[in-house]
CSV table of C-alpha atoms in Angstrom, one decimal:
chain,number,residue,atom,x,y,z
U,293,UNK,CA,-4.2,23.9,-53.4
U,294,UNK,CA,-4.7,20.5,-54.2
U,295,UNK,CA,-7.5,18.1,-53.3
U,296,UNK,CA,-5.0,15.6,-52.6
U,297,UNK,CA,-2.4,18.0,-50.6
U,298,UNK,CA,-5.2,19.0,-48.4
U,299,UNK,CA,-6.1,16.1,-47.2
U,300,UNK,CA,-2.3,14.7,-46.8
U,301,UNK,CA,-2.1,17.9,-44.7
U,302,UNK,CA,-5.5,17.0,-42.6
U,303,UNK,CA,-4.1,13.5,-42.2
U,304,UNK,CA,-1.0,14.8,-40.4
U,305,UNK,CA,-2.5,17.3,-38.7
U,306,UNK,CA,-4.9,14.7,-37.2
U,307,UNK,CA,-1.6,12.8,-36.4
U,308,UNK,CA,-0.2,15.9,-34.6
U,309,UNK,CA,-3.2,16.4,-32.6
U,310,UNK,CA,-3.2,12.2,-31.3
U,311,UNK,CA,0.6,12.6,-30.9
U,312,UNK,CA,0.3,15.5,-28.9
U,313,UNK,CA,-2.3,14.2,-27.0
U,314,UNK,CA,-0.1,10.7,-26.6
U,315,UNK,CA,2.9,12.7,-25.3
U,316,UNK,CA,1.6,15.3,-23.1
U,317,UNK,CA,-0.5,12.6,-21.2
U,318,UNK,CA,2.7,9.9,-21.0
U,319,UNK,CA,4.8,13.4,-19.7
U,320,UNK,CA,2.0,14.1,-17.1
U,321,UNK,CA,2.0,10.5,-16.0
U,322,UNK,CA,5.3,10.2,-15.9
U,323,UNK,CA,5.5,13.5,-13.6
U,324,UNK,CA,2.7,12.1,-11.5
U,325,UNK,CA,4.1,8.6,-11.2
U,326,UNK,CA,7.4,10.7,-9.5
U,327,UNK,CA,4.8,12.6,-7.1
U,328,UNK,CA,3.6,9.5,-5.9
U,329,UNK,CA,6.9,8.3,-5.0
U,330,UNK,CA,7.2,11.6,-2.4
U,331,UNK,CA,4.8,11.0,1.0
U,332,UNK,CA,5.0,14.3,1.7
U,333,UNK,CA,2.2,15.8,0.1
U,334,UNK,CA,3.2,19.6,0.9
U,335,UNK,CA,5.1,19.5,-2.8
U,336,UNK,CA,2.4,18.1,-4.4
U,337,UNK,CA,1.6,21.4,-6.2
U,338,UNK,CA,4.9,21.4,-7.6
U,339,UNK,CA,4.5,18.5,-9.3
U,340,UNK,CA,1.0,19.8,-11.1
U,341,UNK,CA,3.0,23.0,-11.9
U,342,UNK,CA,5.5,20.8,-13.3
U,343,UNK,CA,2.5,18.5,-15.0
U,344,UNK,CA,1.0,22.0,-16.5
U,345,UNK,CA,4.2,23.1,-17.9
U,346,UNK,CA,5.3,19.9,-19.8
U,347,UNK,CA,1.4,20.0,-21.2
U,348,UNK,CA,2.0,24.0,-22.2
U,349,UNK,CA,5.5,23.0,-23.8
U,350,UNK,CA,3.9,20.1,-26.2
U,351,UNK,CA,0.9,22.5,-26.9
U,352,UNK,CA,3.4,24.7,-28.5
U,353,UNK,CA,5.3,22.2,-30.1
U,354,UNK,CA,2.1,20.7,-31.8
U,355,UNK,CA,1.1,24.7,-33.0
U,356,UNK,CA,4.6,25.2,-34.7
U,357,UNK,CA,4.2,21.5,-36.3
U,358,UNK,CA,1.0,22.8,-37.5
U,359,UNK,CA,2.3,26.0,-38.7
U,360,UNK,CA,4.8,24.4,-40.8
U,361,UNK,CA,2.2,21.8,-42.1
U,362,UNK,CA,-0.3,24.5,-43.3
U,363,UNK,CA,2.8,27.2,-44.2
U,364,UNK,CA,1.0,29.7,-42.2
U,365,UNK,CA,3.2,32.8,-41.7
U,366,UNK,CA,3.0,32.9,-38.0
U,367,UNK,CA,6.1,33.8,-35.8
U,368,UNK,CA,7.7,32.6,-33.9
U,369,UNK,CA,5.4,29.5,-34.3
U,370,UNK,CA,6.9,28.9,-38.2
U,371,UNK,CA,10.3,29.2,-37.2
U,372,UNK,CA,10.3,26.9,-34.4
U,373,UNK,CA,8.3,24.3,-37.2
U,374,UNK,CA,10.9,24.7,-39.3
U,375,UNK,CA,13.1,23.7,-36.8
U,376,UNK,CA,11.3,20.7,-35.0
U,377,UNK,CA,10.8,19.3,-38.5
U,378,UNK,CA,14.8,18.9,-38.8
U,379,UNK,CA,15.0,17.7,-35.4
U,380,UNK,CA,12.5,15.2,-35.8
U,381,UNK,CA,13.9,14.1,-38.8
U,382,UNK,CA,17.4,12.5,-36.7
U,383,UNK,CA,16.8,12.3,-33.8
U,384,UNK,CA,12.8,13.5,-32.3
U,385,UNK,CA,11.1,10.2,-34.2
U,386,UNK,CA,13.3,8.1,-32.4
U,387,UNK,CA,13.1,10.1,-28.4
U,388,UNK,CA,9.3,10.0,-29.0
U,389,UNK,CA,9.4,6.8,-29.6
U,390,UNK,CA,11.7,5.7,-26.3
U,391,UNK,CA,9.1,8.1,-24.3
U,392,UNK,CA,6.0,6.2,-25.8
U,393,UNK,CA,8.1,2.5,-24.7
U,394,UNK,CA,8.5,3.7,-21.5
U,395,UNK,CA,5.0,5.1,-21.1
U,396,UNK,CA,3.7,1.9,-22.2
U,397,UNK,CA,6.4,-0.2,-20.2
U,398,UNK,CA,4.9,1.9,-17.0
U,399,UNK,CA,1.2,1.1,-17.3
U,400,UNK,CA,1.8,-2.7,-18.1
U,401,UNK,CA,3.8,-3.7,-15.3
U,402,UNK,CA,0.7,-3.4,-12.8
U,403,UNK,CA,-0.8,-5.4,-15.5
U,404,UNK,CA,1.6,-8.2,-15.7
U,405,UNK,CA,1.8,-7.9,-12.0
U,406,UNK,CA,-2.1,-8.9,-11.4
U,407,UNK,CA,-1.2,-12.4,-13.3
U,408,UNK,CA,1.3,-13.5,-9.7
U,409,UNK,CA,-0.9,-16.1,-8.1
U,410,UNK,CA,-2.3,-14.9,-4.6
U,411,UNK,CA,-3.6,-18.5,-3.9
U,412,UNK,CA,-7.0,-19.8,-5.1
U,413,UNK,CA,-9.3,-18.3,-2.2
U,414,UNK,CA,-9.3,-15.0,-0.4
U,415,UNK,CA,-8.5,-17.4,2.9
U,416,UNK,CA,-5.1,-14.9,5.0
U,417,UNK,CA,-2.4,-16.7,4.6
U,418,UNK,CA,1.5,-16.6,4.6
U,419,UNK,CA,1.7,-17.6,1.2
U,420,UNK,CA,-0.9,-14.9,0.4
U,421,UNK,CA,0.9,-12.1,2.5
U,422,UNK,CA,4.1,-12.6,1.2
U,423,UNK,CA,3.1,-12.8,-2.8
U,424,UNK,CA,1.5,-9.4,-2.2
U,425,UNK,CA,4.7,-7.9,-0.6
U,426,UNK,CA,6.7,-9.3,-3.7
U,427,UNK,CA,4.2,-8.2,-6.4
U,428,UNK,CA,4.5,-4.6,-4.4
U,429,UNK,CA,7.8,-4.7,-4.6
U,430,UNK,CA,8.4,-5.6,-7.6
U,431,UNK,CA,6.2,-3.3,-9.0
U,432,UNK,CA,8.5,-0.1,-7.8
U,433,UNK,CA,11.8,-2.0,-8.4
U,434,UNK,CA,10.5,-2.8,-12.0
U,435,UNK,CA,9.1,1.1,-12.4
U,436,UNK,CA,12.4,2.7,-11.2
U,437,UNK,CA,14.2,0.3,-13.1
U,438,UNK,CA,12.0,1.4,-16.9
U,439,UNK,CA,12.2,4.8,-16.1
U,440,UNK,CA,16.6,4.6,-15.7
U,441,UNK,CA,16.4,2.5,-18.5
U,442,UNK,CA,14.6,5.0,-20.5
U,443,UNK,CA,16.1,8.1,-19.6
U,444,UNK,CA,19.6,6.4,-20.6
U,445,UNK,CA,18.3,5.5,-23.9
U,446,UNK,CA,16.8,9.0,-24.4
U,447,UNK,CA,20.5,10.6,-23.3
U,448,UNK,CA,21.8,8.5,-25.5
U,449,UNK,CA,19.7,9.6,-28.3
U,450,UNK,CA,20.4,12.9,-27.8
U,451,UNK,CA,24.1,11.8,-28.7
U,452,UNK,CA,25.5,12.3,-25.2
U,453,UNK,CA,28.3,10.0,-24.1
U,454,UNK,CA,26.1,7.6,-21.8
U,455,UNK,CA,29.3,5.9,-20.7
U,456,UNK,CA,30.9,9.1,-19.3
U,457,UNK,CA,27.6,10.0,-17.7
U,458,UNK,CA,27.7,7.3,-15.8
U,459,UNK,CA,31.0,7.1,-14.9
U,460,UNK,CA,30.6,10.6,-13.4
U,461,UNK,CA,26.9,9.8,-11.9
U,462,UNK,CA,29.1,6.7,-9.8
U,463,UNK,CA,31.2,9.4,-8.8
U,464,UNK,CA,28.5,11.5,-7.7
U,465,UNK,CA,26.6,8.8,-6.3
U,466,UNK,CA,29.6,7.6,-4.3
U,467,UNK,CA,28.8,11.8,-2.7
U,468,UNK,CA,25.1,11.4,-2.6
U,469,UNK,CA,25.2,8.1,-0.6
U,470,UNK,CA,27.3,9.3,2.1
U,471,UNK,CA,24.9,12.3,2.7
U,472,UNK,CA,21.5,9.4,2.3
U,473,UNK,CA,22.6,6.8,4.9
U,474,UNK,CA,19.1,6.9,6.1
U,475,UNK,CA,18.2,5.7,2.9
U,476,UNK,CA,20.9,3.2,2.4
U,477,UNK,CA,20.1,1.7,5.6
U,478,UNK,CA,16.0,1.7,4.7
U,479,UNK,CA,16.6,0.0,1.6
U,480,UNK,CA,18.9,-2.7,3.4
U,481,UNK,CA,16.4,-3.4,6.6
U,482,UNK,CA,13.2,-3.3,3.8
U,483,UNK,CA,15.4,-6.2,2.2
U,484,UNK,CA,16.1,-8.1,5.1
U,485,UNK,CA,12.5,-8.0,6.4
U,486,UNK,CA,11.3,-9.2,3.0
U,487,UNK,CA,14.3,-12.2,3.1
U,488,UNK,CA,12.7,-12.8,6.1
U,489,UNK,CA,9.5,-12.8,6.2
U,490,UNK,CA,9.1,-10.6,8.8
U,491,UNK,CA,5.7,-9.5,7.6
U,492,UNK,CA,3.8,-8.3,4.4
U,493,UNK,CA,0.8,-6.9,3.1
U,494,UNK,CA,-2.2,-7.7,5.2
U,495,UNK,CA,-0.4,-8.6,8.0
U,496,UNK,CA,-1.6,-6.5,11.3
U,497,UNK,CA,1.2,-5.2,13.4
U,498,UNK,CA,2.0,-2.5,15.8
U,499,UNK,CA,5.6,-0.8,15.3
U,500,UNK,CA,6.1,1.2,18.6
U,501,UNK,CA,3.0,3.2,19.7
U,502,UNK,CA,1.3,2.7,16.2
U,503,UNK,CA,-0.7,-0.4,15.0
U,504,UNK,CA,-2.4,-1.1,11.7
U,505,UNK,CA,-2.7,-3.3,8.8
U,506,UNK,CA,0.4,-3.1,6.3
U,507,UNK,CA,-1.2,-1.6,3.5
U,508,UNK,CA,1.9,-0.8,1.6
U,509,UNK,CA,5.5,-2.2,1.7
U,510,UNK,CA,8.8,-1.4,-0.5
U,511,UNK,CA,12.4,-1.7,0.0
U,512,UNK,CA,11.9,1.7,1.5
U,513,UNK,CA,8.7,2.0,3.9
U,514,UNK,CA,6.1,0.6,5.6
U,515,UNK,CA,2.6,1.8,5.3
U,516,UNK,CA,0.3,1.3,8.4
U,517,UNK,CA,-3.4,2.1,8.1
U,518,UNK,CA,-5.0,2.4,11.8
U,519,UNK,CA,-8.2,1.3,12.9
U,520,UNK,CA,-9.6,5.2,12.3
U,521,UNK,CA,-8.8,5.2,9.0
U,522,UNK,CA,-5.3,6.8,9.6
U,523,UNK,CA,-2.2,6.4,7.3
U,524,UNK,CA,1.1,5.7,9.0
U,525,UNK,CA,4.4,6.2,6.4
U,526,UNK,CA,7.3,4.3,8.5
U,527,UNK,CA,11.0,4.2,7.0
U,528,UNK,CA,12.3,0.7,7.1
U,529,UNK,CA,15.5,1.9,9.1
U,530,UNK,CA,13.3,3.0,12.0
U,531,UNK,CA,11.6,-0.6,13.2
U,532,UNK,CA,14.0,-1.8,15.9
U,533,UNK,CA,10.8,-4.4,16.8
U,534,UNK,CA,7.6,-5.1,15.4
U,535,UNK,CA,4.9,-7.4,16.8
U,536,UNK,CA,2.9,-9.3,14.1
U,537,UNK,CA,-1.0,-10.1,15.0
U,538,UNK,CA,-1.5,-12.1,12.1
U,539,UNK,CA,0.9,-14.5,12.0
U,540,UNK,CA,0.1,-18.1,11.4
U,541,UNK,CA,-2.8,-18.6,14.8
U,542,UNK,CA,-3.7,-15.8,16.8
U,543,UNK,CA,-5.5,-16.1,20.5
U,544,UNK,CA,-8.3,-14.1,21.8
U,545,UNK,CA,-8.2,-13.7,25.2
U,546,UNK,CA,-11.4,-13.2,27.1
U,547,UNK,CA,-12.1,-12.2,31.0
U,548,UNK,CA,-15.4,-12.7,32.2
U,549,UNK,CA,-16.1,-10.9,35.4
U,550,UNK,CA,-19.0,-12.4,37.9
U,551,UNK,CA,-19.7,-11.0,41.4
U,552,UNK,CA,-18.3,-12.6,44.5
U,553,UNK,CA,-21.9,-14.0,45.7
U,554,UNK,CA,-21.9,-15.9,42.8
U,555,UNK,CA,-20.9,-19.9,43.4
U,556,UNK,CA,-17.2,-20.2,41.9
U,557,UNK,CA,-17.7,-23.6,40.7
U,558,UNK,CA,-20.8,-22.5,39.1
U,559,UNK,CA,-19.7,-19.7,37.3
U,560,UNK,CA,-16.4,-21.9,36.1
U,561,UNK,CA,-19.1,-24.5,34.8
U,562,UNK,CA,-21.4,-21.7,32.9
U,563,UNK,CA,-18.0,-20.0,31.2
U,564,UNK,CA,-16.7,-23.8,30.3
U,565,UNK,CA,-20.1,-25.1,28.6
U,566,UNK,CA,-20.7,-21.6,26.7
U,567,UNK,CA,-17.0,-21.2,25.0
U,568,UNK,CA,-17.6,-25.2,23.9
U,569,UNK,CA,-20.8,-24.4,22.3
U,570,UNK,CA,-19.5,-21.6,20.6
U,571,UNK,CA,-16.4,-23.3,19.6
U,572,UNK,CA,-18.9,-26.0,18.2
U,573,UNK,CA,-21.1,-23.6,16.5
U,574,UNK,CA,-21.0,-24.3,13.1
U,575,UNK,CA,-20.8,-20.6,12.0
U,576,UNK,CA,-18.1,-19.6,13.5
U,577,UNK,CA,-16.0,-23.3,13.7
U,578,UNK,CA,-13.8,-22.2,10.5
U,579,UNK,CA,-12.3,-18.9,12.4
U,580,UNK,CA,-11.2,-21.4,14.7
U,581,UNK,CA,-8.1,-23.4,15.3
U,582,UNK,CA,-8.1,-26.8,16.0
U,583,UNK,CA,-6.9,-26.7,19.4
U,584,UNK,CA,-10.7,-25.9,21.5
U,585,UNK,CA,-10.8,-23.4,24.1
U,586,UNK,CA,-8.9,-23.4,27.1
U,587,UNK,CA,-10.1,-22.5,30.3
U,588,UNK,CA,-7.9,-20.9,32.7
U,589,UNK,CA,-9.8,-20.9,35.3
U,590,UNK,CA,-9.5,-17.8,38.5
U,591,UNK,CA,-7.5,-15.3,37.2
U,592,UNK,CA,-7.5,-12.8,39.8
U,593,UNK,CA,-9.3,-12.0,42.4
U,594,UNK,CA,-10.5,-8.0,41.6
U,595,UNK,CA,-11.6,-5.5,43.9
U,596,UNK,CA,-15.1,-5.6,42.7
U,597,UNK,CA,-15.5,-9.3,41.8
U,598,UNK,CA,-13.9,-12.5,40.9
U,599,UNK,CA,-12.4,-12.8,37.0
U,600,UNK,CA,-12.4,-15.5,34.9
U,601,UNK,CA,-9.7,-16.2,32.0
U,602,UNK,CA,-10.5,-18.3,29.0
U,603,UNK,CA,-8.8,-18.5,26.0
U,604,UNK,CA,-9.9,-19.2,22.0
U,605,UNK,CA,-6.9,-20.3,19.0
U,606,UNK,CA,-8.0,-18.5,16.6
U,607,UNK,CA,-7.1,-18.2,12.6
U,608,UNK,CA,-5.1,-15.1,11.9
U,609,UNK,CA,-6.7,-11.4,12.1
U,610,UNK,CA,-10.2,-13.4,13.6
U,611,UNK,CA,-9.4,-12.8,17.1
U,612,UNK,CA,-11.3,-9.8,17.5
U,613,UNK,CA,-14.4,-11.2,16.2
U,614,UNK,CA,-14.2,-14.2,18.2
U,615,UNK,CA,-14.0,-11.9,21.2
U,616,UNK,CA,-16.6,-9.6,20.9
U,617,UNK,CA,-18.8,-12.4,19.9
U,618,UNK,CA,-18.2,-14.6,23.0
U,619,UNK,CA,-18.2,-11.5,25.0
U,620,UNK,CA,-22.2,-11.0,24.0
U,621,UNK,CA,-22.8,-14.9,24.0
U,622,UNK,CA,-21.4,-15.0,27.7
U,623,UNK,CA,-23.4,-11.8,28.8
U,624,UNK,CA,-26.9,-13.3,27.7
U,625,UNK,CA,-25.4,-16.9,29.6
U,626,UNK,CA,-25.1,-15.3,32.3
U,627,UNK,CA,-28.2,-13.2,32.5
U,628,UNK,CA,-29.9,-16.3,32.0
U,629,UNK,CA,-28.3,-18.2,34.7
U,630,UNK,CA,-29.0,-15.4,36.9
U,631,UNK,CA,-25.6,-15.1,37.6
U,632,UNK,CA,-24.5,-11.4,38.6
U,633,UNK,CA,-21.5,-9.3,36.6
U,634,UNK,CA,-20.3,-7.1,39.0
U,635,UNK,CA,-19.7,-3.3,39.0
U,636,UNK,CA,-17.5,-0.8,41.2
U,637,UNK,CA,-19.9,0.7,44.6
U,638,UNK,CA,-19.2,3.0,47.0
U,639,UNK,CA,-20.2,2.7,51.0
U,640,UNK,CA,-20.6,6.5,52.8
U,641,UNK,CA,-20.7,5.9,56.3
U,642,UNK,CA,-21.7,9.0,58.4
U,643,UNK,CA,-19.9,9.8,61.5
């Protein structure tokens, strides 16, 4: 054998090794980029079985490239050589080539995607929330839309009448969509709620008896994810009403209860000068609105003492924190003031 053969044939097999390498990991991405698009994770082994097998298939296609590269008389791995070198030769150069577009189509739309402006601070905003919802959006409209795109061109490779197929596929489709209303109608409401603005990534919103940040919107569903870590998959076509938390101001609402020996107008005064100095406090006067507290004044009159409503405009998803802070600032207040926070007691009287 020739110097100069050898190494022609070590060349290509080194080019059979990267190009099997190339297309059993776009296959395998490809398959898990489709398992991602299923919630339910109860097929997810199917989708690794299905990951393994198109990994085994381009193993053995690589061995019988090799086989035919180095003449080695090994069947049915020469055959099968033989015949892959013929097939690649009209048709395979060009279907590995619309694989390896698509593959690289797939991994640079989240690229291209990180370029949409989000606004120049990480302030929460509606601007904010709704460029996230697009960019997510887009992201799986462009995805589905490079891997039809793709598989079209790859048919038509083949030398299958792409025109027929989907003529018939509009026909089917027509079948299929009358059997997934519930996705038709998902689709439509995720459409209308983005038209809208309804809400959007990083919003905070409770649909029914679940609340949690909107960690994930398409055309399709919602993802919630609860305070305990939780994940909540919601089809669009299910939210009849959704309350927002987050949108534009938000108000914390804080009670302060004080016992009834304690001198009303007192404890008015002591609840009124403490939520001004912490709406003044220059560590916390940027989670504020610029409306200042409002105090409400008696709320109710309880059974174990006398409550007392004030309320804080706050910036959007801040409320909490404003709450539990005033909540401890008003405690030690009213500790030093010596004024009492009452608590349920029981009287037994013996007959």
């Amino acid at each position: 054998m020739e110097t100069s053969s050898l190494w022609l044939r070590v060349l290509i097999s080194l080019g059979l090794l990267i190009l099997g390498f190339w297309v059993g990991r776009a296959g395998a991405g490809l398959v898990g980029w489709l398992a991602r698009l299923t919630p339910d994770t109860r097929d997810d082994h199917y989708w690794r079985l299905a990951s393994w097998v198109w990994w085994g298939i381009t193993g053995v296609m690589i061995a019988s490239l090799a086989a035919q590269v180095w003449q080695l008389e090994l069947e049915p791995f020469r055959s099968w050589g033989q015949t892959l070198s013929g097939w690649l030769g009209e048709r395979g150069l060009a279907l590995l080539l619309i694989i390896g577009a698509t593959s690289l189509a797939l991994r640079l739309v989240p690229r291209l995607l990180q370029r949409v402006p989000l606004g120049n601070s990480d302030e929460f905003t509606r601007e904010r929330v709704r460029a996230q919802t697009l960019k997510s959006v887009l992201e799986s409209v462009l995805q589905v839309l490079i891997v039809v795109l793709g598989l079209l061109f790859a048919l038509s490779n083949l030398g299958l009448n792409v025109t027929a197929l989907l003529a018939g596929a509009g026909v089917v489709g027509l079948g299929i969509s009358l059997a997934a209303q519930n996705l038709i109608r998902d689709v439509l409401n995720g459409f209308f709620i983005l038209l809208e603005d309804q809400y959007g990534v990083g919003d905070v919103i409770t649909v029914g008896q679940l609340s949690g940040g909107v960690e994930r919107f398409n055309l399709r569903i919602t993802v919630l994810r609860d305070l305990e870590g939780r994940v909540h998959f919601i089809p669009n076509s299910t939210i009849q009403q959704v309350t927002v938390m987050s949108r534009d101001w938000a108000r914390a609402v804080v009670d302060v209860s004080v016992a009834y020996e304690t001198p009303v107008d007192k404890a008015l005064a002591v609840v009124q000068s403490e939520a001004e100095a912490f709406y003044n406090d220059p560590e916390w006067k940027d989670k504020f609105t610029d409306k200042a507290p409002e105090m409400l004044g008696i709320q109710q009159l309880a059974d174990s003492g006398i409550l007392i409503r004030v309320l804080f405009n706050a910036k959007p998803k801040e409320q909490w924190a404003i709450g539990r802070e005033f909540r401890r600032r008003i405690k030690l207040r009213l500790d030093a003031e010596g004024i009492a926070i009452p608590y349920p007691t029981r009287r037994i009287v013996n007959v």
